[in-house]
mmCIF file with all atom_site columns, C-alpha atoms in Angstrom:
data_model
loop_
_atom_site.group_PDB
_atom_site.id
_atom_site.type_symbol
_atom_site.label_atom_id
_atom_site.label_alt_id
_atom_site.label_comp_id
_atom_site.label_asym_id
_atom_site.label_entity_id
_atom_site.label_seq_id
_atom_site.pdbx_PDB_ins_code
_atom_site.Cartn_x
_atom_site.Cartn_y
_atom_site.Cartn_z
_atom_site.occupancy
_atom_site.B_iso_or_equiv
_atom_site.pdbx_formal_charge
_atom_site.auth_seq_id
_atom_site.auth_comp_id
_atom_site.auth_asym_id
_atom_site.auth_atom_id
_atom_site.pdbx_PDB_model_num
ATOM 1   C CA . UNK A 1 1   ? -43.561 -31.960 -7.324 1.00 48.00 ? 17  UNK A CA 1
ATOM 2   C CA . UNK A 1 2   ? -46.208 -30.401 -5.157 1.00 49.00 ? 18  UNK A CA 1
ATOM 3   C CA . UNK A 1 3   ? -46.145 -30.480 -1.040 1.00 48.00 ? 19  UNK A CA 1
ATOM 4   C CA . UNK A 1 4   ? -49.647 -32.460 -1.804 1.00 51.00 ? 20  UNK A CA 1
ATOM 5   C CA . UNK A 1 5   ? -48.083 -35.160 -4.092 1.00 46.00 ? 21  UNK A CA 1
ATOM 6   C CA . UNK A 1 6   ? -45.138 -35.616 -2.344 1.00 40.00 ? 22  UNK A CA 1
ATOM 7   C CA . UNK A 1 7   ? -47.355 -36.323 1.053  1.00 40.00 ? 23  UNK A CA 1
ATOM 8   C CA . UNK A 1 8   ? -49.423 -38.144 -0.872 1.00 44.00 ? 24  UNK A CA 1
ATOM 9   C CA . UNK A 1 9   ? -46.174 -40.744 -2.196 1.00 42.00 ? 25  UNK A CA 1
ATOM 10  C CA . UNK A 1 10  ? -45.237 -41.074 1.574  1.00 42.00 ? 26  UNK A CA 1
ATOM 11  C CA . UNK A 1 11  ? -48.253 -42.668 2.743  1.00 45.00 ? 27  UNK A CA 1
ATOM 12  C CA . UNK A 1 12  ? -48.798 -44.482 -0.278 1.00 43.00 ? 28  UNK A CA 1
ATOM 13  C CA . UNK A 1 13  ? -45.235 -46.221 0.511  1.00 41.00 ? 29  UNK A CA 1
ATOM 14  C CA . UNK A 1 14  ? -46.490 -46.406 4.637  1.00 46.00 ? 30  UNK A CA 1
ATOM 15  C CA . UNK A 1 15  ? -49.259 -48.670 3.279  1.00 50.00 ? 31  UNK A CA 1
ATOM 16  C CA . UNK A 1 16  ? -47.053 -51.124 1.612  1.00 50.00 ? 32  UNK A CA 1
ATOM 17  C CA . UNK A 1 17  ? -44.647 -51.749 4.624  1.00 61.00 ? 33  UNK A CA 1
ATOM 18  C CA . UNK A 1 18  ? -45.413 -54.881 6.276  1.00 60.00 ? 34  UNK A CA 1
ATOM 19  C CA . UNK A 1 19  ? -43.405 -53.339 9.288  1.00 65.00 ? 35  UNK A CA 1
ATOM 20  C CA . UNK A 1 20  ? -45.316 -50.076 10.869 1.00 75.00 ? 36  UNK A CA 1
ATOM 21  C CA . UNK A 1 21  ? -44.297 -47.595 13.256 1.00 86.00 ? 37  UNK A CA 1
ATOM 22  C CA . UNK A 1 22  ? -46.768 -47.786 16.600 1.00 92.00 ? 38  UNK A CA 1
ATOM 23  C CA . UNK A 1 23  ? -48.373 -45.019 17.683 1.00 93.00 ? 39  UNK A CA 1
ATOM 24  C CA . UNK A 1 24  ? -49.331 -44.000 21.874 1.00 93.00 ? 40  UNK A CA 1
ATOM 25  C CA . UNK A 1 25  ? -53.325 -44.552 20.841 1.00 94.00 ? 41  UNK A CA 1
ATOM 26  C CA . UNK A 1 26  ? -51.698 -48.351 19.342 1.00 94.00 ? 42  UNK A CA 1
ATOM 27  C CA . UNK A 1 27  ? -49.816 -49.308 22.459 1.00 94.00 ? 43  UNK A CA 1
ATOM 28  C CA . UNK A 1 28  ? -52.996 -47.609 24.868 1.00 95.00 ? 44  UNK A CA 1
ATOM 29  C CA . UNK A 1 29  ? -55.448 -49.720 22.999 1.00 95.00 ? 45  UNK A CA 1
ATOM 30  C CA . UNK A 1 30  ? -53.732 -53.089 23.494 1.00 95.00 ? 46  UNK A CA 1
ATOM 31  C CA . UNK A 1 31  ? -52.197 -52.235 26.965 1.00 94.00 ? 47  UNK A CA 1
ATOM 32  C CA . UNK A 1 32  ? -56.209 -51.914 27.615 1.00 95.00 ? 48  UNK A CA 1
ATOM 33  C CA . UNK A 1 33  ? -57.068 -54.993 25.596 1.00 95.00 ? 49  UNK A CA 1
ATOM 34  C CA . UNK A 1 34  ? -54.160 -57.163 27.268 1.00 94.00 ? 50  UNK A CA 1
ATOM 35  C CA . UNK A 1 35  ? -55.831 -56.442 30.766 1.00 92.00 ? 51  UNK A CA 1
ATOM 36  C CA . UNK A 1 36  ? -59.220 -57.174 30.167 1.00 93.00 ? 52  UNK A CA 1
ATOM 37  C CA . UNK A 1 37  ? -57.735 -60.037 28.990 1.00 93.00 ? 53  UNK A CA 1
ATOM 38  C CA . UNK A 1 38  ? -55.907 -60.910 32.212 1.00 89.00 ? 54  UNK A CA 1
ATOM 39  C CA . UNK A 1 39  ? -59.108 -59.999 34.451 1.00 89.00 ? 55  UNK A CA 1
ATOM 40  C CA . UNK A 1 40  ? -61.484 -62.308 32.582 1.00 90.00 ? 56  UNK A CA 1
ATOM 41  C CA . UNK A 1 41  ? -59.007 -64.960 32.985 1.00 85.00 ? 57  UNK A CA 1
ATOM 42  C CA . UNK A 1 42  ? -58.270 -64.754 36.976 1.00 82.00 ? 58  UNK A CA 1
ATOM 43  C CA . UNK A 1 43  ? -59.641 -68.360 37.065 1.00 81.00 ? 59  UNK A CA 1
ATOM 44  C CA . UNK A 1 44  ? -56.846 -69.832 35.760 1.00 80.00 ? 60  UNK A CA 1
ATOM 45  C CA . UNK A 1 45  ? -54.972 -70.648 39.431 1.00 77.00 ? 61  UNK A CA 1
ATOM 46  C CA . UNK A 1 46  ? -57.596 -72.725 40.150 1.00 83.00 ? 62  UNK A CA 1
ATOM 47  C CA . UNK A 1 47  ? -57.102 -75.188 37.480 1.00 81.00 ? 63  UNK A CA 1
ATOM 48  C CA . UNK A 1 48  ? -53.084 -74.232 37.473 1.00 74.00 ? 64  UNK A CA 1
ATOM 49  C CA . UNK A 1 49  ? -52.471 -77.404 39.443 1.00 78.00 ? 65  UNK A CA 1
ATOM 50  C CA . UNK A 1 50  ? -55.014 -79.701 38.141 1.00 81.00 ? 66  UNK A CA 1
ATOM 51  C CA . UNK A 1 51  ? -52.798 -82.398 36.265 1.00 79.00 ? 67  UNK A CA 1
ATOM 52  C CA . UNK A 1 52  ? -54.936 -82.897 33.042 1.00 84.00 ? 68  UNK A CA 1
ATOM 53  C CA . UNK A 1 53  ? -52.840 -81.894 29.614 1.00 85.00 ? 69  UNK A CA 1
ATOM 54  C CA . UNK A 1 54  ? -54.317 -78.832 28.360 1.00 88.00 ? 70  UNK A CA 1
ATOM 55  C CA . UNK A 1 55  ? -56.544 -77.835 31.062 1.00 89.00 ? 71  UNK A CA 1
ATOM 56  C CA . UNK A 1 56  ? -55.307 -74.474 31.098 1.00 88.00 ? 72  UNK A CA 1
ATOM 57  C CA . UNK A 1 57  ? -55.907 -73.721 27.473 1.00 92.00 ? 73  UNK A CA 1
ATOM 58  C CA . UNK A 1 58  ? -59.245 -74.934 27.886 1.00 93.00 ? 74  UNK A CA 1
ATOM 59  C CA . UNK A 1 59  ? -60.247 -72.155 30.222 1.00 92.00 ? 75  UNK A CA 1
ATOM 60  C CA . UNK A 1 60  ? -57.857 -69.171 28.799 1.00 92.00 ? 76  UNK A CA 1
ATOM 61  C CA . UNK A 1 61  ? -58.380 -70.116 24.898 1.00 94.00 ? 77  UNK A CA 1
ATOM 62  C CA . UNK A 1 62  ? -61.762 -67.796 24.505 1.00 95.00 ? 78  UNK A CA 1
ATOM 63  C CA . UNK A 1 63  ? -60.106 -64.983 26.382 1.00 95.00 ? 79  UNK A CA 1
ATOM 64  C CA . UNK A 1 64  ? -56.777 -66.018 24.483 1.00 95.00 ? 80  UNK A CA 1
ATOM 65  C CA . UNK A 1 65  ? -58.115 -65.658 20.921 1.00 96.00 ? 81  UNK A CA 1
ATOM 66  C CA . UNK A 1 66  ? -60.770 -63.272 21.397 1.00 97.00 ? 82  UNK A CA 1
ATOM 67  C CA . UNK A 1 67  ? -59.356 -60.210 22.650 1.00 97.00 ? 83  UNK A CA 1
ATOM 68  C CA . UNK A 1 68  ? -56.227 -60.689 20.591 1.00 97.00 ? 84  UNK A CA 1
ATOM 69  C CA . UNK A 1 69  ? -58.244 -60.986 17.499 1.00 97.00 ? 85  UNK A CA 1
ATOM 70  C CA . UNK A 1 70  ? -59.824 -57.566 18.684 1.00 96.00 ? 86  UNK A CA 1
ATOM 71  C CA . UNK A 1 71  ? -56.281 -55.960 19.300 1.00 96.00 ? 87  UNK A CA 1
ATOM 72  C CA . UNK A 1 72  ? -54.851 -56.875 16.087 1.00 96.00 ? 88  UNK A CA 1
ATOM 73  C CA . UNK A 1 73  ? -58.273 -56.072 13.863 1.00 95.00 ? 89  UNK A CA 1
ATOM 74  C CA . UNK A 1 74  ? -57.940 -52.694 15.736 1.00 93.00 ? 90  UNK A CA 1
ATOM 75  C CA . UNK A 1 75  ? -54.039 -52.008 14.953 1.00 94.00 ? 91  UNK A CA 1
ATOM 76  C CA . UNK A 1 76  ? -53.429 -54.484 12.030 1.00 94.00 ? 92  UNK A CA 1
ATOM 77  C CA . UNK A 1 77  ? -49.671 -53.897 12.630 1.00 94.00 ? 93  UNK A CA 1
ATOM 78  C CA . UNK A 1 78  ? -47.320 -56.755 12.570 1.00 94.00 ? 94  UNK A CA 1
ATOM 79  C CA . UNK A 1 79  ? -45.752 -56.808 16.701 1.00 94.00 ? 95  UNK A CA 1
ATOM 80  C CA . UNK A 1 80  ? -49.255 -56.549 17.962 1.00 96.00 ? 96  UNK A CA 1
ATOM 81  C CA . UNK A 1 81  ? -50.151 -59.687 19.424 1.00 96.00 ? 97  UNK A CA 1
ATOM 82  C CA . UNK A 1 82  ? -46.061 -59.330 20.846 1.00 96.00 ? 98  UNK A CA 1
ATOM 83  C CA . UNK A 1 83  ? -46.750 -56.724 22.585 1.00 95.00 ? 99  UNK A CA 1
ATOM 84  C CA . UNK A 1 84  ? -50.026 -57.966 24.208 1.00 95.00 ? 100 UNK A CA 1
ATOM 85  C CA . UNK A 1 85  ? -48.067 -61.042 24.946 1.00 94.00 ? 101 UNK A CA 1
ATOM 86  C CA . UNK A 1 86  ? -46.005 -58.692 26.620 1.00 93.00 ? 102 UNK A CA 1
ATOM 87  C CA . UNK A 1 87  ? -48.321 -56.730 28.863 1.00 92.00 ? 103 UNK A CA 1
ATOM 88  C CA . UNK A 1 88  ? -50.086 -59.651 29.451 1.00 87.00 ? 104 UNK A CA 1
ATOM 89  C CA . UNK A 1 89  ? -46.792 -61.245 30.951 1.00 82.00 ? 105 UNK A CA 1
ATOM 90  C CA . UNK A 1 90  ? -46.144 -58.512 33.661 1.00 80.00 ? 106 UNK A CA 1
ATOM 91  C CA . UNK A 1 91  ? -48.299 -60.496 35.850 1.00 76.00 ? 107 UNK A CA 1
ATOM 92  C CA . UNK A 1 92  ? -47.880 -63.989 34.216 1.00 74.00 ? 108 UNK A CA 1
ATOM 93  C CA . UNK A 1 93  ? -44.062 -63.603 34.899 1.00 74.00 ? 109 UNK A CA 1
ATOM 94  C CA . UNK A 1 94  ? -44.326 -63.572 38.967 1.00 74.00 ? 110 UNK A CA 1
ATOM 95  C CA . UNK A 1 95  ? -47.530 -66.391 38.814 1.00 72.00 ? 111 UNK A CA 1
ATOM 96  C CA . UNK A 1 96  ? -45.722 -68.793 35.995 1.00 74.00 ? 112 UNK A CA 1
ATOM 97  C CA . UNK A 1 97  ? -42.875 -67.762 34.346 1.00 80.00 ? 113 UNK A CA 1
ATOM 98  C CA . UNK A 1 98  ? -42.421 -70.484 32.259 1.00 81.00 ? 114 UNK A CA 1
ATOM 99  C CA . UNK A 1 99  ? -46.414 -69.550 31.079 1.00 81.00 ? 115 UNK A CA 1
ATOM 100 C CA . UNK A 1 100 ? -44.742 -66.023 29.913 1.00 86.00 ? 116 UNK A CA 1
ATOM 101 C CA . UNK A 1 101 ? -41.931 -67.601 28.279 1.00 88.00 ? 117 UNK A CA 1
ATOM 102 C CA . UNK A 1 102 ? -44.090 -69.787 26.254 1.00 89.00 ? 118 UNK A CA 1
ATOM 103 C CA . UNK A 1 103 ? -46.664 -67.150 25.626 1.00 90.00 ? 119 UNK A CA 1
ATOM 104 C CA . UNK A 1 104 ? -44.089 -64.712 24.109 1.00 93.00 ? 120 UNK A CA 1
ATOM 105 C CA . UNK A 1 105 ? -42.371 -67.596 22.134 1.00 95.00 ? 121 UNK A CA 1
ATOM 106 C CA . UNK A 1 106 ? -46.540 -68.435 20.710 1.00 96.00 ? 122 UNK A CA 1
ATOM 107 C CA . UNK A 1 107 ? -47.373 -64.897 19.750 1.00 96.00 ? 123 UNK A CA 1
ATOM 108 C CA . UNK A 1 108 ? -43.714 -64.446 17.822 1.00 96.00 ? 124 UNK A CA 1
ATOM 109 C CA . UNK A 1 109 ? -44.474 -67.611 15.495 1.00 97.00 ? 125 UNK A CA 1
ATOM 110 C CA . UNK A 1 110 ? -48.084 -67.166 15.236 1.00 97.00 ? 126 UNK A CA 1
ATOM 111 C CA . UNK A 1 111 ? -46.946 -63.798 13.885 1.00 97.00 ? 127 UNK A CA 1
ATOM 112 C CA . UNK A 1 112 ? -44.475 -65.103 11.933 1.00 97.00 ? 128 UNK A CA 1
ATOM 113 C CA . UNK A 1 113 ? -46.381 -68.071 10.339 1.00 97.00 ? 129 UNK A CA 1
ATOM 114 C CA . UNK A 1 114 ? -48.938 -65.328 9.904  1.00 96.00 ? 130 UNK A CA 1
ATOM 115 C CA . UNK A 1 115 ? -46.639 -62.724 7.623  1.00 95.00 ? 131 UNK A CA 1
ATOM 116 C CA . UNK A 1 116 ? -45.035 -65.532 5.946  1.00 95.00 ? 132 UNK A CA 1
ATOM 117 C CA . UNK A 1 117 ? -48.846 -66.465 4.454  1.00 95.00 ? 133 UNK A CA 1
ATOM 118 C CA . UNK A 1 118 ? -49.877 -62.606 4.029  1.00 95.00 ? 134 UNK A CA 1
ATOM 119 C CA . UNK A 1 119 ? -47.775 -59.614 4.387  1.00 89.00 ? 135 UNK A CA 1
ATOM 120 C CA . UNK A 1 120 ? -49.602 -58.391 6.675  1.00 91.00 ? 136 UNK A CA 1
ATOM 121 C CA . UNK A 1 121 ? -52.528 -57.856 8.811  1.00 94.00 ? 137 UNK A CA 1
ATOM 122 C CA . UNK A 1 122 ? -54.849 -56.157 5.736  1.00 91.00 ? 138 UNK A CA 1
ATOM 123 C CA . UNK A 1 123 ? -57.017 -59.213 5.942  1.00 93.00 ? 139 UNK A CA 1
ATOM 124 C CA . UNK A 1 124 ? -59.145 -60.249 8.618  1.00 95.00 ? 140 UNK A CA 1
ATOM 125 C CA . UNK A 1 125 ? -58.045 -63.972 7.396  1.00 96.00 ? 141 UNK A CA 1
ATOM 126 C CA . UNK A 1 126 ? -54.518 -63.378 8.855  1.00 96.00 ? 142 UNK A CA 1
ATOM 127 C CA . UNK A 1 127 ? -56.148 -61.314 12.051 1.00 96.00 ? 143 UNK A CA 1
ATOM 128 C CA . UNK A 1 128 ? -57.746 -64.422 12.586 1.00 97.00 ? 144 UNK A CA 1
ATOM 129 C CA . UNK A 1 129 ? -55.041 -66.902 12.119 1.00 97.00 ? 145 UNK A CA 1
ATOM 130 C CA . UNK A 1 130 ? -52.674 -64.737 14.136 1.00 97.00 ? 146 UNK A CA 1
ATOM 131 C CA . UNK A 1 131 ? -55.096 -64.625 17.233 1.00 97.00 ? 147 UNK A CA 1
ATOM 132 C CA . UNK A 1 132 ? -56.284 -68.783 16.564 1.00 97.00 ? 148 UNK A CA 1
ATOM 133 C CA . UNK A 1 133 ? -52.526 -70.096 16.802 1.00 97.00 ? 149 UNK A CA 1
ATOM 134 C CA . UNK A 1 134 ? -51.720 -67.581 19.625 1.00 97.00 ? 150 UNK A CA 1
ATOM 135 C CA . UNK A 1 135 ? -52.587 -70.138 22.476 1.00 96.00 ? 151 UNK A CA 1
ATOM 136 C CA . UNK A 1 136 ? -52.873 -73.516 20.663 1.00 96.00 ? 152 UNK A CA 1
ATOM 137 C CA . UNK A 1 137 ? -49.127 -73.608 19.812 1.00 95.00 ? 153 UNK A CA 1
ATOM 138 C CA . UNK A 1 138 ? -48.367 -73.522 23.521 1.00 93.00 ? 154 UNK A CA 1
ATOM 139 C CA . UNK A 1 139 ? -50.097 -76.887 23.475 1.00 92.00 ? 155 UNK A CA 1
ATOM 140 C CA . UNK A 1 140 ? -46.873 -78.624 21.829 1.00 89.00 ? 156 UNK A CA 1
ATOM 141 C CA . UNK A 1 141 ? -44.534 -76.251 23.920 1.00 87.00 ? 157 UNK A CA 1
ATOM 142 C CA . UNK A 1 142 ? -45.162 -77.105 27.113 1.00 82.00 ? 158 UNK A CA 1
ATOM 143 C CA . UNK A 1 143 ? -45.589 -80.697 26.076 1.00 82.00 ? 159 UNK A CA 1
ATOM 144 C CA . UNK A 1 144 ? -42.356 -80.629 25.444 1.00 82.00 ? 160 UNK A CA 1
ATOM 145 C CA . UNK A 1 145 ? -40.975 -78.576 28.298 1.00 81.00 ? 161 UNK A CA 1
ATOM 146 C CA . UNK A 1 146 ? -42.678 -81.124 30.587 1.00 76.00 ? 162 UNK A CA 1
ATOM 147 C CA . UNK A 1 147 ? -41.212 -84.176 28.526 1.00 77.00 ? 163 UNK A CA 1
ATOM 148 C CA . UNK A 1 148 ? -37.606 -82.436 28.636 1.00 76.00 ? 164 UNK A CA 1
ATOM 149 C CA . UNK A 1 149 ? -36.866 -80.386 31.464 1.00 69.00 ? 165 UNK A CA 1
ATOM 150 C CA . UNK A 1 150 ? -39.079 -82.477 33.799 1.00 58.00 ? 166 UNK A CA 1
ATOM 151 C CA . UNK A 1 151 ? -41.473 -79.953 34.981 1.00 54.00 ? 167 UNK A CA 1
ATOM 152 C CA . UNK A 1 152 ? -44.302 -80.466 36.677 1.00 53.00 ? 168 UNK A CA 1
ATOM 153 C CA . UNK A 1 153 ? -43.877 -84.308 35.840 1.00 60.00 ? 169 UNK A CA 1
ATOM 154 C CA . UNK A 1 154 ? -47.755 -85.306 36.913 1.00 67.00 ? 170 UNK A CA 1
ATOM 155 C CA . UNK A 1 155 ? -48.667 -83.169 33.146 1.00 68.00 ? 171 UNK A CA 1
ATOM 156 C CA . UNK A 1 156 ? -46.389 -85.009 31.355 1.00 67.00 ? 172 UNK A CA 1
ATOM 157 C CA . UNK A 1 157 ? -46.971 -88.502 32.738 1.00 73.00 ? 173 UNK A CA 1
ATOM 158 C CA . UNK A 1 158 ? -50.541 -87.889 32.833 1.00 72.00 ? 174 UNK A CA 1
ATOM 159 C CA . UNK A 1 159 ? -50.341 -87.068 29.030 1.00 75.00 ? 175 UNK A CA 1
ATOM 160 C CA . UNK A 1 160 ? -47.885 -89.986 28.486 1.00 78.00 ? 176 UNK A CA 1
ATOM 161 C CA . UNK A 1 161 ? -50.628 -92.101 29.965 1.00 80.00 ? 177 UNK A CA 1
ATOM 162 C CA . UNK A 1 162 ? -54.015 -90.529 28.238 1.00 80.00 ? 178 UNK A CA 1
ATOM 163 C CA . UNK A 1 163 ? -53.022 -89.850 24.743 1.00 85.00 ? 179 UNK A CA 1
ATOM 164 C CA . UNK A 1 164 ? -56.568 -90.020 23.599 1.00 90.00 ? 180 UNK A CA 1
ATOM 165 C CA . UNK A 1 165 ? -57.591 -87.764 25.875 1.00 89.00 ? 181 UNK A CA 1
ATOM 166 C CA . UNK A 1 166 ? -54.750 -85.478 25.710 1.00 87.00 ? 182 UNK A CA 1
ATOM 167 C CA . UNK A 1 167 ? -55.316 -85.427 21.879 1.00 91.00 ? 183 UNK A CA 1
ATOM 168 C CA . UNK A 1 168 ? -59.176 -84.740 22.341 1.00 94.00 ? 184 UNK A CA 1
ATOM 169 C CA . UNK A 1 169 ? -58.298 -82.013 25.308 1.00 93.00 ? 185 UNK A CA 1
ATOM 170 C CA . UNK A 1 170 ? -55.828 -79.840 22.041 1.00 94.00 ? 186 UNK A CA 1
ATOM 171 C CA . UNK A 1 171 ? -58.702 -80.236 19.793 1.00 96.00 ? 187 UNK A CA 1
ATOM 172 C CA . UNK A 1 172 ? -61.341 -78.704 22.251 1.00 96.00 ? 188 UNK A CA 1
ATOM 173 C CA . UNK A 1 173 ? -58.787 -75.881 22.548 1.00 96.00 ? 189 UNK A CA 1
ATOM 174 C CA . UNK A 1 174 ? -58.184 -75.863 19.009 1.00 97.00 ? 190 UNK A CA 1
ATOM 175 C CA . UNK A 1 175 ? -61.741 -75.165 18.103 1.00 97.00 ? 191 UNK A CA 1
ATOM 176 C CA . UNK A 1 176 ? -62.470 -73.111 21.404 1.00 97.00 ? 192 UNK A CA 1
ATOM 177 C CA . UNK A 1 177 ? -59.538 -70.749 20.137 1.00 97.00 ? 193 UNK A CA 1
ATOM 178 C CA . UNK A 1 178 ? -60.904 -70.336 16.757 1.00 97.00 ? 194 UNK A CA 1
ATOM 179 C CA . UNK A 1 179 ? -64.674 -69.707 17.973 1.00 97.00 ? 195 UNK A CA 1
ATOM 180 C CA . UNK A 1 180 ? -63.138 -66.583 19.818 1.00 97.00 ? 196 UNK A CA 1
ATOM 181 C CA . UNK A 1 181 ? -60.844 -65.272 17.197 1.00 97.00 ? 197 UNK A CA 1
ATOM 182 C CA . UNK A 1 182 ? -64.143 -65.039 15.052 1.00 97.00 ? 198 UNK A CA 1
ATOM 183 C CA . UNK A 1 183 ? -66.441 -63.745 17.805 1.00 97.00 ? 199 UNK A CA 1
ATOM 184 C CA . UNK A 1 184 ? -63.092 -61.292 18.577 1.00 96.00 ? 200 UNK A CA 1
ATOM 185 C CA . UNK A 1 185 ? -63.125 -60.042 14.276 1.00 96.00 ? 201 UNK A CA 1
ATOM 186 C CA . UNK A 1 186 ? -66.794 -59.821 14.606 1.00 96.00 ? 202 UNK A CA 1
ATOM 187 C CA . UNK A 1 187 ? -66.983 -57.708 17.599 1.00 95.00 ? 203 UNK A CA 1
ATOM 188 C CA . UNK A 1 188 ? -63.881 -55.954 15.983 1.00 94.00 ? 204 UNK A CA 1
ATOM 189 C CA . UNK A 1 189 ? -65.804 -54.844 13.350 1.00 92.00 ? 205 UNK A CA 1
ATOM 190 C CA . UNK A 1 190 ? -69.102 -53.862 15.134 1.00 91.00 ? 206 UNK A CA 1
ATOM 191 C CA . UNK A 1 191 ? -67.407 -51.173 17.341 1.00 87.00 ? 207 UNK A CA 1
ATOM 192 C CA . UNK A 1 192 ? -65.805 -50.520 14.301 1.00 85.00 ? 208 UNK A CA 1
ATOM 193 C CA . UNK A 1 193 ? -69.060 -49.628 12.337 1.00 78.00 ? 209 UNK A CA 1
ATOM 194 C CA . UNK A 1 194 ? -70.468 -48.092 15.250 1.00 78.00 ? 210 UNK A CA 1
ATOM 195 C CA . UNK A 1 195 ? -67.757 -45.286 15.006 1.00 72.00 ? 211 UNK A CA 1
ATOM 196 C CA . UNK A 1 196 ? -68.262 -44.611 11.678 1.00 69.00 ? 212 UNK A CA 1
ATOM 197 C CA . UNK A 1 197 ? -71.184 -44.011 12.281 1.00 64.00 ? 213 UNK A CA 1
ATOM 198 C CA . UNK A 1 198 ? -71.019 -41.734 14.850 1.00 62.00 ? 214 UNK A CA 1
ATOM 199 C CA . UNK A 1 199 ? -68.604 -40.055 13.034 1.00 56.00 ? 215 UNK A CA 1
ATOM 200 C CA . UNK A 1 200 ? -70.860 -39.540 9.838  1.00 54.00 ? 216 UNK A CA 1
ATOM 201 C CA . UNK A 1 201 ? -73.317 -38.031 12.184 1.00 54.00 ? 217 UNK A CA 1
#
């Protein structure tokens, strides 16, 4: 078997792993991503102590969805949206630690829900369900943590005592989330074309 063929076989097998190896260029990119993501969301202490259920989504779930959607389109390598949830928590963990906890725990089952359905991140259908669940799964999460542990109490019993409006507050993030994860593929592909292009030239 030639050098060629046998090159070839090896990166005909790399496709067909779900699980890739990162490269510097993969963790640089979404490092990058992961802070614009932060800076376009500095707002979010001012609504931090607001006690309305899902508040917080409601201003982080473009910048939640869209710039994830960007990071995985641009790596399409299962751990992505873990590791922005990662670099994204380095400042999250000294503001609200229980915000990183939940964050981390979000991106590992949208992932997971995510390979389960398609192998992968080949598609842009499972770039954009990864980055659409990202933040709306906190949503139950925190619900939860607030019912349980008793944290931050004025949440919970403000939930407790709004349903409807609790339940209309996760929808608005629901759809929010997945107007960004599209707008996030779209641009995604743009920039994507664009260097192609240039590249042609």
């Amino acid at each position: 078997m030639e050098e060629n063929d046998i090159f070839e076989e090896e990166k005909e097998i790399e496709n067909h792993k779900i699980f890739k190896r990162f490269e510097a260029r993969d963790i640089v990119y979404l490092a990058i991503i992961s802070s614009i993501m932060l800076v376009t969301s500095s707002v979010m202490p001012i609504v931090a102590h607001v006690p309305i259920f899902g508040i917080i989504q409601i201003v982080l779930g473009l910048q939640f969805s869209l710039f994830p959607a960007m990071g995985i389109c641009k790596v399409r390598k299962p751990g992505s949206l873990i590791f922005m949830a990662l670099f994204s928590g380095v400042v999250l963990v000294f503001m609200n630690p229980i915000m990183f906890v939940c964050l981390l725990l979000c991106a590992f089952l949208a992932e997971l829900i995510t390979l389960l359905i398609f192998r992968g991140y080949k598609k842009n259908t499972s770039c954009f369900l990864a980055s659409w669940l990202y933040l709306p799964l906190s949503l139950p999460f925190l619900y939860l943590w607030y019912q349980l542990i008793g944290a931050d109490n004025s949440v919970a019993s403000y939930a407790n005592s709004n349903p409807i409006l609790a339940v209309i507050m996760s929808l608005c993030v629901i759809l929010l989330c997945g107007l960004g994860s599209v707008l996030g593929i779209k641009i995604s592909k743009e920039l994507e074309h664009k260097n192609r292009k240039k590249y042609v030239k």
